[in-house]
mmCIF file of C-alpha atoms in Angstrom:
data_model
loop_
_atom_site.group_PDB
_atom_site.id
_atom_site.type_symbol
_atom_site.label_atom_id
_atom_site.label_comp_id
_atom_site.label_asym_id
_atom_site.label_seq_id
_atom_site.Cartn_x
_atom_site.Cartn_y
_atom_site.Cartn_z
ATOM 1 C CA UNK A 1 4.452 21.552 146.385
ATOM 2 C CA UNK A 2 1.038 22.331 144.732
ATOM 3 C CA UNK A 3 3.128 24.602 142.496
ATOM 4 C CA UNK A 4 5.263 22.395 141.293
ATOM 5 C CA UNK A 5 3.071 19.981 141.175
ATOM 6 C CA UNK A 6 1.372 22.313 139.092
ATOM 7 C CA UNK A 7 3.922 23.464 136.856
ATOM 8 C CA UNK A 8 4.955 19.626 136.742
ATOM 9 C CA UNK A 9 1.656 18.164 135.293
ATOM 10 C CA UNK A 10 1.700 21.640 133.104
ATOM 11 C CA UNK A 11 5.166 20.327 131.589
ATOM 12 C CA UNK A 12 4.242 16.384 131.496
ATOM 13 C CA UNK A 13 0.778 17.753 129.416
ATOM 14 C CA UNK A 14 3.057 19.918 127.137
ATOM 15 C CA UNK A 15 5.552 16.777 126.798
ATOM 16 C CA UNK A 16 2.317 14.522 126.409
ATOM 17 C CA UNK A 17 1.309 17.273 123.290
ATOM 18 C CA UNK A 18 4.389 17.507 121.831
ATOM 19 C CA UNK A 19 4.363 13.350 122.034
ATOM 20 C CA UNK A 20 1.216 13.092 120.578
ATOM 21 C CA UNK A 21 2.136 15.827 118.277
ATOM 22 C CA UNK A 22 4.997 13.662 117.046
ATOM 23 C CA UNK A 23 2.768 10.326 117.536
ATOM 24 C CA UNK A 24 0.437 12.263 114.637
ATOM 25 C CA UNK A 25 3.241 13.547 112.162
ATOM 26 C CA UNK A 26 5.126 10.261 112.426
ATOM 27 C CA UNK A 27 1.355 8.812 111.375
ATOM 28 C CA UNK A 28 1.139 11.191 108.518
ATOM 29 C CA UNK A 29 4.402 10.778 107.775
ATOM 30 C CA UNK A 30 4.354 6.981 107.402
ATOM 31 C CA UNK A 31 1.063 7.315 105.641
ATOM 32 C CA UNK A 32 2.607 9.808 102.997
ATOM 33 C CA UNK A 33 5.012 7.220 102.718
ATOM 34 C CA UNK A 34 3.080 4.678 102.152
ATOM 35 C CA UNK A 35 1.062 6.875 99.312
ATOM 36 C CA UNK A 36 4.362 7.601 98.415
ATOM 37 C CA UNK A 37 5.463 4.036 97.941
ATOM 38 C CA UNK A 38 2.220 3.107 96.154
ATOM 39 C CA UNK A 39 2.737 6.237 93.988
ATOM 40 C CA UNK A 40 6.181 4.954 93.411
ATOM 41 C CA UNK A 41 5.110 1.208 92.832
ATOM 42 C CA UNK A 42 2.107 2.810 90.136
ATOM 43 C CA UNK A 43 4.498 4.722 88.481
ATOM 44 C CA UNK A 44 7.172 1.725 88.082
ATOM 45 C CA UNK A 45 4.305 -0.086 86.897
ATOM 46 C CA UNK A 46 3.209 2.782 84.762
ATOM 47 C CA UNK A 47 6.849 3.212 83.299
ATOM 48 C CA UNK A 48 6.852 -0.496 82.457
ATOM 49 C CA UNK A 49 3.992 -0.217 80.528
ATOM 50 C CA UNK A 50 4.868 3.028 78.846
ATOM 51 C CA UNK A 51 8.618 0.950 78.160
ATOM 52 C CA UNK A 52 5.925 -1.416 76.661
ATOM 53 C CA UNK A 53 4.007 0.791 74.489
ATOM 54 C CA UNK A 54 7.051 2.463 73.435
ATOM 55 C CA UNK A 55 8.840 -1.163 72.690
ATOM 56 C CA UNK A 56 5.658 -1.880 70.541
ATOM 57 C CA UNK A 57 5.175 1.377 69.015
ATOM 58 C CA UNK A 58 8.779 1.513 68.273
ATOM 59 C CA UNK A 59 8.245 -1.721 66.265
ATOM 60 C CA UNK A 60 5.358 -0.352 64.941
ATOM 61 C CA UNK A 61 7.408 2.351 63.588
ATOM 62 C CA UNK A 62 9.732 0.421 62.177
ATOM 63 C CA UNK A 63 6.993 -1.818 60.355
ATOM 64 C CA UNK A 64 5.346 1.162 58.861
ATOM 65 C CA UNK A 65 8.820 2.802 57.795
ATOM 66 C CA UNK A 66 9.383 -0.772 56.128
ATOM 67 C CA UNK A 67 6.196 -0.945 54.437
ATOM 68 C CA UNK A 68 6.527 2.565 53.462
ATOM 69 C CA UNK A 69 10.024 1.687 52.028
ATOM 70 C CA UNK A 70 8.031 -1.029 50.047
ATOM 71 C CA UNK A 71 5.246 1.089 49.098
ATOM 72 C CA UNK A 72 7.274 3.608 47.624
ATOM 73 C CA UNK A 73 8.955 0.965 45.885
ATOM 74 C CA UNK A 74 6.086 -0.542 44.732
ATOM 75 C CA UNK A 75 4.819 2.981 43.891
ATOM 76 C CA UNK A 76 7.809 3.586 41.630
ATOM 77 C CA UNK A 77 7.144 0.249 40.410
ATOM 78 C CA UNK A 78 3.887 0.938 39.268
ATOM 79 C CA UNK A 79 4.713 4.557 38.341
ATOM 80 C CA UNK A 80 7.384 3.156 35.576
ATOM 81 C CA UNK A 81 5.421 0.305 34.640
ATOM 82 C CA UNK A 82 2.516 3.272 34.033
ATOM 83 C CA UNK A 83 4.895 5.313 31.891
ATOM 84 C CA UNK A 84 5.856 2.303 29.864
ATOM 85 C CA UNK A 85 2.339 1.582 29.374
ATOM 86 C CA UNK A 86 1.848 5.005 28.498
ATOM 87 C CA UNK A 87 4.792 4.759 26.109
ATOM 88 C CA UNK A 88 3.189 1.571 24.540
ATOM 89 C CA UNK A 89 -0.424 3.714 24.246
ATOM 90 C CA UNK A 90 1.210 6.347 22.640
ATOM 91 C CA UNK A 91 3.282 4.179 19.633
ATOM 92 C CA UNK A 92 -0.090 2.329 19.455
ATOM 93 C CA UNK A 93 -2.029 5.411 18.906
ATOM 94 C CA UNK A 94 0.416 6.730 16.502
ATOM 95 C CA UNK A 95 0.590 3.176 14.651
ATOM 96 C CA UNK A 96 -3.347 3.017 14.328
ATOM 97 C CA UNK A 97 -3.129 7.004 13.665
ATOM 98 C CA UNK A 98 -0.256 5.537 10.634
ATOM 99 C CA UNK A 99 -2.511 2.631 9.782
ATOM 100 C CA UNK A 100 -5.790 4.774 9.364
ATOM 101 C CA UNK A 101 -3.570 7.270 7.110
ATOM 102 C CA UNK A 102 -2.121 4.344 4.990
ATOM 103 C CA UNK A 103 -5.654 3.087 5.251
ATOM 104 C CA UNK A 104 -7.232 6.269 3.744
ATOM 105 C CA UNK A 105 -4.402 6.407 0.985
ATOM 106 C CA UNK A 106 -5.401 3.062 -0.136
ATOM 107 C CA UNK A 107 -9.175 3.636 -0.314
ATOM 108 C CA UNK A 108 -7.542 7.225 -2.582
ATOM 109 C CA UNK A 109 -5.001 4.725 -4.610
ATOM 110 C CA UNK A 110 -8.060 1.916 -5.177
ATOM 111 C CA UNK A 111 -10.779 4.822 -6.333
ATOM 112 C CA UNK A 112 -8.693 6.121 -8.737
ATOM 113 C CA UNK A 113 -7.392 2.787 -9.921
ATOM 114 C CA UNK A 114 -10.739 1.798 -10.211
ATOM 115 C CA UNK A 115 -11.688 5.257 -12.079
ATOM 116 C CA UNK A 116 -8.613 4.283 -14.283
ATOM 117 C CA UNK A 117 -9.906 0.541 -15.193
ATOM 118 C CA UNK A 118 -13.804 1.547 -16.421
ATOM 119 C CA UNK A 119 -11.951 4.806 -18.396
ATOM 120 C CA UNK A 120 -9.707 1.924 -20.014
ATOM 121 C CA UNK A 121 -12.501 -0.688 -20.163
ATOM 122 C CA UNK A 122 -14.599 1.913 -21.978
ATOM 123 C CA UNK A 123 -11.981 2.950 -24.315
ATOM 124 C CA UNK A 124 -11.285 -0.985 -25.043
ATOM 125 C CA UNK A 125 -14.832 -1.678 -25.492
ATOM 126 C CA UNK A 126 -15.125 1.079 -27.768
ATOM 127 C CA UNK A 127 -12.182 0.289 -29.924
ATOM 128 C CA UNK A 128 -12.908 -3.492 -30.015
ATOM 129 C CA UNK A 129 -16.457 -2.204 -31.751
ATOM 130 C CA UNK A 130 -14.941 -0.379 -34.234
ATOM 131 C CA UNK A 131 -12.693 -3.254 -34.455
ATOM 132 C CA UNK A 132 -15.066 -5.787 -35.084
ATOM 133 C CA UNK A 133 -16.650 -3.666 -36.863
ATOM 134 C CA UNK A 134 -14.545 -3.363 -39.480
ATOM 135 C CA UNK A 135 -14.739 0.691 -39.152
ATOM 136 C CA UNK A 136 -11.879 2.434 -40.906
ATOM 137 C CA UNK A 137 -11.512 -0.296 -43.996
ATOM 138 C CA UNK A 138 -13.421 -0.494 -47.548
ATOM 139 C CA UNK A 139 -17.060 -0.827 -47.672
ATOM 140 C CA UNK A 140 -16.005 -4.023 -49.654
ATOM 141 C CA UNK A 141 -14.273 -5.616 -46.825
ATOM 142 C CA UNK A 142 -17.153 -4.278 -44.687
ATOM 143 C CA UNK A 143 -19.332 -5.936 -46.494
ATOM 144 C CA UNK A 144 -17.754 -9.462 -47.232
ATOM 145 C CA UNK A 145 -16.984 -10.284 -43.119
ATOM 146 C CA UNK A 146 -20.129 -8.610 -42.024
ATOM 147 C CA UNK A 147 -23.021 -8.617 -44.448
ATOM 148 C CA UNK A 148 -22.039 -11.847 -46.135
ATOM 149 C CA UNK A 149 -22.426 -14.920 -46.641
ATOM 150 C CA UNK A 150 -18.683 -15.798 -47.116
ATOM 151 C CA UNK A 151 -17.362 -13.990 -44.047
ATOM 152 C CA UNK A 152 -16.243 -17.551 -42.440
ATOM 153 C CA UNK A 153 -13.549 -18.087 -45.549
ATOM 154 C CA UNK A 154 -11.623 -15.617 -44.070
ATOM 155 C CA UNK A 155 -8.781 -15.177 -41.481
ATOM 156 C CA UNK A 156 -9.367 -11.411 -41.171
ATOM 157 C CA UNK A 157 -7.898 -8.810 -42.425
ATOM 158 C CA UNK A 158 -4.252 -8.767 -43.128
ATOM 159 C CA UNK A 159 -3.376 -5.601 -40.610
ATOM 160 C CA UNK A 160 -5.259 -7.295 -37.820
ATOM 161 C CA UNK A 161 -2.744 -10.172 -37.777
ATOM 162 C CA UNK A 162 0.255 -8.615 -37.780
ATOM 163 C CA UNK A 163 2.357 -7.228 -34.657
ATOM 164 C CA UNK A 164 4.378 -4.044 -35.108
ATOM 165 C CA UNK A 165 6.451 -1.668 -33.112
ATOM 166 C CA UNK A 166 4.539 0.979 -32.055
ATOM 167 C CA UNK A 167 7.334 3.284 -32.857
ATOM 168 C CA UNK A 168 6.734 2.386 -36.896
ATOM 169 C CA UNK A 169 3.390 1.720 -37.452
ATOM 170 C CA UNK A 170 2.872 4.708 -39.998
ATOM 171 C CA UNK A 171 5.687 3.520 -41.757
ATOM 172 C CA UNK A 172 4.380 -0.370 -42.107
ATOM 173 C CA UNK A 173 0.809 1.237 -43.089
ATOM 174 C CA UNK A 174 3.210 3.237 -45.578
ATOM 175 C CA UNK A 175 4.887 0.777 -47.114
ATOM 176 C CA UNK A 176 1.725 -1.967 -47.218
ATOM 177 C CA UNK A 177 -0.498 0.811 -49.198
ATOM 178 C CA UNK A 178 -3.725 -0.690 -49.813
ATOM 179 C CA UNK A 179 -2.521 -4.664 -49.002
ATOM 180 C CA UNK A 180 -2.636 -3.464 -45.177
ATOM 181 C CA UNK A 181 -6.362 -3.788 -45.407
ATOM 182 C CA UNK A 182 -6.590 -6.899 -47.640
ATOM 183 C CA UNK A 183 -8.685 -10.096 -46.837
ATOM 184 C CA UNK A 184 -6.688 -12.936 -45.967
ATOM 185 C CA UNK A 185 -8.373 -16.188 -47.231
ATOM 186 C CA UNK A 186 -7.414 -19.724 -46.340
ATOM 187 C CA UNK A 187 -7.222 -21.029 -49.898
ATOM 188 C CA UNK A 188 -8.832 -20.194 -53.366
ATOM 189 C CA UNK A 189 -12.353 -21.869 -52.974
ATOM 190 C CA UNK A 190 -15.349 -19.377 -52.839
ATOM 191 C CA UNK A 191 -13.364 -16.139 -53.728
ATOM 192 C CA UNK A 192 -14.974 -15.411 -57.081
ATOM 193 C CA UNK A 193 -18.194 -15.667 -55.602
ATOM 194 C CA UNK A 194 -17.365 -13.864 -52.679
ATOM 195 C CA UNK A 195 -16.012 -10.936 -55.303
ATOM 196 C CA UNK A 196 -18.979 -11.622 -56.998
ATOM 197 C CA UNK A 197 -21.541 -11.138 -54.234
ATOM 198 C CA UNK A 198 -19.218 -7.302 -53.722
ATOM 199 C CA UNK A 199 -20.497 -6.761 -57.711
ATOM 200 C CA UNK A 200 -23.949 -7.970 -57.478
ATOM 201 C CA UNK A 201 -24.276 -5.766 -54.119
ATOM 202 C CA UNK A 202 -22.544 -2.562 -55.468
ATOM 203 C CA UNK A 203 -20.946 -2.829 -52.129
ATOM 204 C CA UNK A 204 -17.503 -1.828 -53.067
ATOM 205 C CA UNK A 205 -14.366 -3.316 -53.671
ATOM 206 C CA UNK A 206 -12.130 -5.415 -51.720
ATOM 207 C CA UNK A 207 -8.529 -7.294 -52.312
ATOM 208 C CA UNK A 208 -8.093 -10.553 -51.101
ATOM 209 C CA UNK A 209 -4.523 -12.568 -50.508
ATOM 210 C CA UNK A 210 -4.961 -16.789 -50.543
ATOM 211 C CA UNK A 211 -2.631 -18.788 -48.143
ATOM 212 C CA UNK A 212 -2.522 -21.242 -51.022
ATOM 213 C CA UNK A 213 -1.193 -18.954 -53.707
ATOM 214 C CA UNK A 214 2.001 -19.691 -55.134
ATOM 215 C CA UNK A 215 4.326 -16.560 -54.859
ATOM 216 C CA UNK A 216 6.450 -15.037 -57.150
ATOM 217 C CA UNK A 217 10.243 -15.224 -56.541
ATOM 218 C CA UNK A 218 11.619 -12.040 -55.037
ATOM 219 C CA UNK A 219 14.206 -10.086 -56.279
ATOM 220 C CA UNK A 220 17.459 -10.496 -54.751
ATOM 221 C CA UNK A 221 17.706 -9.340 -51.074
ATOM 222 C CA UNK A 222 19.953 -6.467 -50.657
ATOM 223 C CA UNK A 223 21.929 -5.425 -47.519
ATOM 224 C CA UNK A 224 22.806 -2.187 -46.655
ATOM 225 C CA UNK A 225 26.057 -1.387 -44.467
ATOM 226 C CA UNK A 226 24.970 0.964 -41.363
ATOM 227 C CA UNK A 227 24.855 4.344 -42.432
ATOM 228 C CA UNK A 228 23.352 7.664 -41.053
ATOM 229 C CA UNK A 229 20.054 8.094 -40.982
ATOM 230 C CA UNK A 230 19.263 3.973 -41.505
ATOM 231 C CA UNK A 231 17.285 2.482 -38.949
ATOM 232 C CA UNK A 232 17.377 -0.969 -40.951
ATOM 233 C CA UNK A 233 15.232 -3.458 -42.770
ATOM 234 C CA UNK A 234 11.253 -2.789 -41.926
ATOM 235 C CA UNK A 235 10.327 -5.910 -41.650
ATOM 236 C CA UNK A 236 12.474 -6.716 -38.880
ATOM 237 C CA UNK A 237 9.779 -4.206 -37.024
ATOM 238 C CA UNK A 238 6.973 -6.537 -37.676
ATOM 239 C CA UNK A 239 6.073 -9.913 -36.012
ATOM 240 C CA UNK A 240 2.984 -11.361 -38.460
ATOM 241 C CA UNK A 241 1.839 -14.776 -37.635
ATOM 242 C CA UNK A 242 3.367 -17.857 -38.902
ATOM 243 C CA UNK A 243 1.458 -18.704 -42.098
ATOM 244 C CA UNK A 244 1.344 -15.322 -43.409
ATOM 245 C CA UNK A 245 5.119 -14.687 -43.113
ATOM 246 C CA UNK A 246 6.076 -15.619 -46.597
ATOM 247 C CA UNK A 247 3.746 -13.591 -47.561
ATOM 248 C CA UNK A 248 4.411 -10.287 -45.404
ATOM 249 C CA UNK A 249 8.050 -10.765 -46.732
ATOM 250 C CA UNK A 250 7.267 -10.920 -49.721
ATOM 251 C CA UNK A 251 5.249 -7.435 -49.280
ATOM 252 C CA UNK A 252 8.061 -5.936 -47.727
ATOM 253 C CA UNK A 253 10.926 -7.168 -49.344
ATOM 254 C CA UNK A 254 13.611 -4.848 -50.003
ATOM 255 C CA UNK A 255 11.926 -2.267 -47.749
ATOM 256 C CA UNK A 256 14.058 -0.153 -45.475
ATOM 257 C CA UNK A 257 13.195 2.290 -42.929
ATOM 258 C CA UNK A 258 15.247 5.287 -42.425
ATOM 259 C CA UNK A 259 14.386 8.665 -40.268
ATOM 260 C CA UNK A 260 13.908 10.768 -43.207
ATOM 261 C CA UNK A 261 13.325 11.660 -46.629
ATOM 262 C CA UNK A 262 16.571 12.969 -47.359
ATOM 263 C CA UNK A 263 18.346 9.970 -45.598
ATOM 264 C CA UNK A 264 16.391 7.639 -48.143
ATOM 265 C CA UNK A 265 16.731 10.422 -51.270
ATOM 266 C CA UNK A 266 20.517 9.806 -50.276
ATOM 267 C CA UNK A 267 20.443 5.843 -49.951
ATOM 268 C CA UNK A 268 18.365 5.360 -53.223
ATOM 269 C CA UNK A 269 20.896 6.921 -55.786
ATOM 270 C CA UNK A 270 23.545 3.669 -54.395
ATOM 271 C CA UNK A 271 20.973 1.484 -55.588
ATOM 272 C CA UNK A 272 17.301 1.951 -57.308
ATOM 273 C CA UNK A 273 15.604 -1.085 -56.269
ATOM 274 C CA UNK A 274 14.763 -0.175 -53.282
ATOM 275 C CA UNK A 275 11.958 1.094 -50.999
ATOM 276 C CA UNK A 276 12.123 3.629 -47.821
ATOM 277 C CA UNK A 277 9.890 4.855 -45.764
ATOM 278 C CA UNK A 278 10.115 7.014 -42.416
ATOM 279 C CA UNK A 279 8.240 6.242 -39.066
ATOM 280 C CA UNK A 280 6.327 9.392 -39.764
ATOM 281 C CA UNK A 281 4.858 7.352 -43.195
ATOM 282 C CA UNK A 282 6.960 8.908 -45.805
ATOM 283 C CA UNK A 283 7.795 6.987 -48.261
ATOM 284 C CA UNK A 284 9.749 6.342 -51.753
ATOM 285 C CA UNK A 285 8.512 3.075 -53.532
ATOM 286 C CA UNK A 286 10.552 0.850 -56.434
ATOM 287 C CA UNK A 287 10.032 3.590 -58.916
ATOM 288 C CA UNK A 288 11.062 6.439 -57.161
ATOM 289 C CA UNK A 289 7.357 8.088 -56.405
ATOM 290 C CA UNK A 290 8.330 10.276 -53.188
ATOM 291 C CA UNK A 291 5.246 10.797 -50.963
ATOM 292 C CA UNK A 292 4.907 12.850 -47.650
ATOM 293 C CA UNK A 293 2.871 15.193 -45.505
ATOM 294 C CA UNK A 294 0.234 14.586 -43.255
ATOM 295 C CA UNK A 295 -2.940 13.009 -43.805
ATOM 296 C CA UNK A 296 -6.266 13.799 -42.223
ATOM 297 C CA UNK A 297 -7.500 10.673 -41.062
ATOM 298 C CA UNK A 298 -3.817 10.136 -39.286
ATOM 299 C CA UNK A 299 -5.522 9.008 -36.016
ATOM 300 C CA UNK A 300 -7.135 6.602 -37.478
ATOM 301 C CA UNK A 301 -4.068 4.527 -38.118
ATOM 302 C CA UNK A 302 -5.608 1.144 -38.860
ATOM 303 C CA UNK A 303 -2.425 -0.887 -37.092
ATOM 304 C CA UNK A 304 -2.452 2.097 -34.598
ATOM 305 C CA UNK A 305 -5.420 1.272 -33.725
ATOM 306 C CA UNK A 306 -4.860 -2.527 -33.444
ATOM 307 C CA UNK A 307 -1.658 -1.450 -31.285
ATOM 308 C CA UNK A 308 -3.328 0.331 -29.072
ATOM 309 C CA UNK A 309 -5.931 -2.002 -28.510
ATOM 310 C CA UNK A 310 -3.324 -4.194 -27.477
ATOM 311 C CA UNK A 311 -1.824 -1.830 -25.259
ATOM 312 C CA UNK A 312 -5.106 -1.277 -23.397
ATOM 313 C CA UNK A 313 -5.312 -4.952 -22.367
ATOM 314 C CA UNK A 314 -1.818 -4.832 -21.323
ATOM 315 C CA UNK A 315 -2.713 -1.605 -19.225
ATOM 316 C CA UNK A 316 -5.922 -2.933 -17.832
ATOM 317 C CA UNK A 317 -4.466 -6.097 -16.575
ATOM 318 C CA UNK A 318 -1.345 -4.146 -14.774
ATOM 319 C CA UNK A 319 -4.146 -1.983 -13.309
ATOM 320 C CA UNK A 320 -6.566 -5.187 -12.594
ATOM 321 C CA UNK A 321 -3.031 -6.577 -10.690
ATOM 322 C CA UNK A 322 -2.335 -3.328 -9.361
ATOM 323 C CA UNK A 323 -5.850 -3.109 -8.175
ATOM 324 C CA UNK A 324 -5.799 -6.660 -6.464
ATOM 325 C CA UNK A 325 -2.202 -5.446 -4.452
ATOM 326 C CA UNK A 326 -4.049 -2.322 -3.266
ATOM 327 C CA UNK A 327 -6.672 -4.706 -1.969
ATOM 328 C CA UNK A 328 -4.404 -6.863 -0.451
ATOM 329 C CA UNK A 329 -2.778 -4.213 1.388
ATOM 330 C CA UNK A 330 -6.133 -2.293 2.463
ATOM 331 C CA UNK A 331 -6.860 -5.897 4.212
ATOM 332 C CA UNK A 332 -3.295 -5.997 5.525
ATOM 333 C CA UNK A 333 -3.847 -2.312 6.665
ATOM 334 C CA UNK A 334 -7.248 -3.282 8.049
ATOM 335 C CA UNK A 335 -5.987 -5.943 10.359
ATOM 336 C CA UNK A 336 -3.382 -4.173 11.329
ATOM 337 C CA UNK A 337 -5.761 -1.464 12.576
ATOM 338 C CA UNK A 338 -7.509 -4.085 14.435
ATOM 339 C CA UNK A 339 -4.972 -5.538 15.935
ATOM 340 C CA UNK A 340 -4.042 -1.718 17.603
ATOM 341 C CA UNK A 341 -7.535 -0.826 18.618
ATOM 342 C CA UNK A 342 -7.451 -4.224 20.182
ATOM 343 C CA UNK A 343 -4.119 -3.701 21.648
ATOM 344 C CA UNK A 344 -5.032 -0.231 22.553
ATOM 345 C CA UNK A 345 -7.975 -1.191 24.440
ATOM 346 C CA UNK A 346 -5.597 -3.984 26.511
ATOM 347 C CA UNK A 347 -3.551 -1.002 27.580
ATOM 348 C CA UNK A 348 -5.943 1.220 28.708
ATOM 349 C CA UNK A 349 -7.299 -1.662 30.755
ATOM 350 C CA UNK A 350 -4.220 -1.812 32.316
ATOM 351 C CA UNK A 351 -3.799 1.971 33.196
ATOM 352 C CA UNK A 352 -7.060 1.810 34.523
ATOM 353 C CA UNK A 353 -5.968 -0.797 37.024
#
């Protein structure tokens, strides 16, 4: 009885163990599954959040994939609105670059126009002395319009108030002789004592034509038919002024011009009451005296010199016009210029933003 009393309580303690064995894993076991549970409950709570974050993060996303969309829009935007500014700075810089050129061209076309007026000026000035000076004529007629008292009864002399081609000057100084450099007078009163003071003054001699004197009848005018060699009647080469043309025709009446001596050898046998003469200044007068050649003092053409005169006031007010354009155009130029740098400056502002 001990013994199995023995071996009873041995088993009930070994049963008692193994209860209190299972007693302590069914504690651990509920324990680990309540860690579990709270493990599982964090990490639900955890994957909520993280569904959260990845919900806002994913919006995020999309956001900055929008605005990076727009920015590289905007970015291309701004990178062709750059290259058309750049475009613009570049035709601006090569319009200023154009407008300094045209600028610098000007200033070349104005110095030398300039250069051109004072050479012109001077040469005027010059020739207007002589001019007025009665250089080139008699001492006589020298003397009478400068040194005397009578210089105010004349109109001048009678080559300073007539017009003539340039082309036939020679030939009008031909054909005039010694009349080209005759006083004109107004009428008769004081021209014995102006031809008077010329022989008291040993000053030299001087011809004189009145306005008032009556003129002798002219031969017959003859026509020529057009032949070779005829250039035609002189005097329709010479404009005088109004109230010496009876007089200048009568001077030149009958006179034809023709390009050379043996033209007017040639014309003159058809009929001897005639007078040629060449542009050159050759000449055959009424009674057949042929003269030719070339004189010394053939620059000193007394209507050349009146012509070119003339000539050099038309040239120096073309230039004086031609001068004002330039100006006008340097100013144009000069704004323009302005306008550029001004533009210029604008753009680079805007590249710099």
């Amino acid at each position: 009885a001990e013994q199995l009393y023995t071996s009873g309580r041995a088993e009930l303690d070994g049963q008692k163990r193994d209860l209190m064995d299972r007693l302590r894993q069914q504690s651990d076991i509920s324990s680990a599954l309540e860690r579990l549970q709270t493990e599982q409950e964090g990490l639900r709570e955890r994957t909520g959040a993280l569904e959260e974050e990845m919900d806002s993060l994913t919006v995020e996303r999309d956001r900055a994939l929008e605005e990076e969309g727009q920015i590289s829009n905007d970015l291309e935007e701004v990178g062709a609105a750059r290259r058309r500014v750049e475009t613009l700075q570049q035709r601006g810089l090569e319009a200023a670059q154009e407008a300094a050129a045209s600028l610098r061209r000007l200033q070349e076309q104005r110095g030398e126009m300039r250069r051109a007026i004072e050479a012109n000026q001077a040469r005027l000035h010059v020739m207007e002395k002589v001019r007025s000076g009665y250089q080139g004529y008699s001492s006589g007629v020298r003397s009478l319009m400068l040194d005397s008292p009578y210089g105010e009864l004349f109109r001048g002399v009678l080559g300073d108030l007539l017009d003539v081609d340039p082309r036939y000057a020679h030939a009008v100084e031909a054909a005039l002789g010694e009349a080209l450099e005759a006083l004109v007078a107004e009428g008769d009163t004081g021209l014995l004592d102006a031809i008077q003071h010329l022989v008291e003054s040993a000053s030299g001699r001087a011809g004189i034509f009145s306005l008032t004197a009556q003129l002798p009848p002219s031969p017959p005018a003859i026509s020529l038919a057009a032949a070779p060699g005829l250039i035609g009647p002189l005097i329709d080469y010479v404009q005088p002024q109004d109230d010496i043309a009876p007089l200048v025709a009568k001077l030149l009446h009958n006179t034809f011009l023709v390009e050379d001596l043996a033209t007017a050898l040639r014309l003159r046998r058809t009929d001897g009451h005639l007078r040629f003469v060449t542009p050159t200044g050759d000449a055959i007068d009424l009674y057949g005296r042929v003269a030719g050649g070339q004189s010394s003092t053939e620059d000193a053409s007394l209507l050349g010199r009146r012509q070119e005169i003339k000539a050099l006031k038309s040239v120096v007010v073309h230039e004086r016009a031609r001068l004002a354009g330039i100006e006008i155009d340097m100013r144009g130029e000069e704004r323009r210029g302005a306008v550029l740098e001004r533009r210029l400056a604008i753009l680079a502002g805007r590249l710099d933003d």
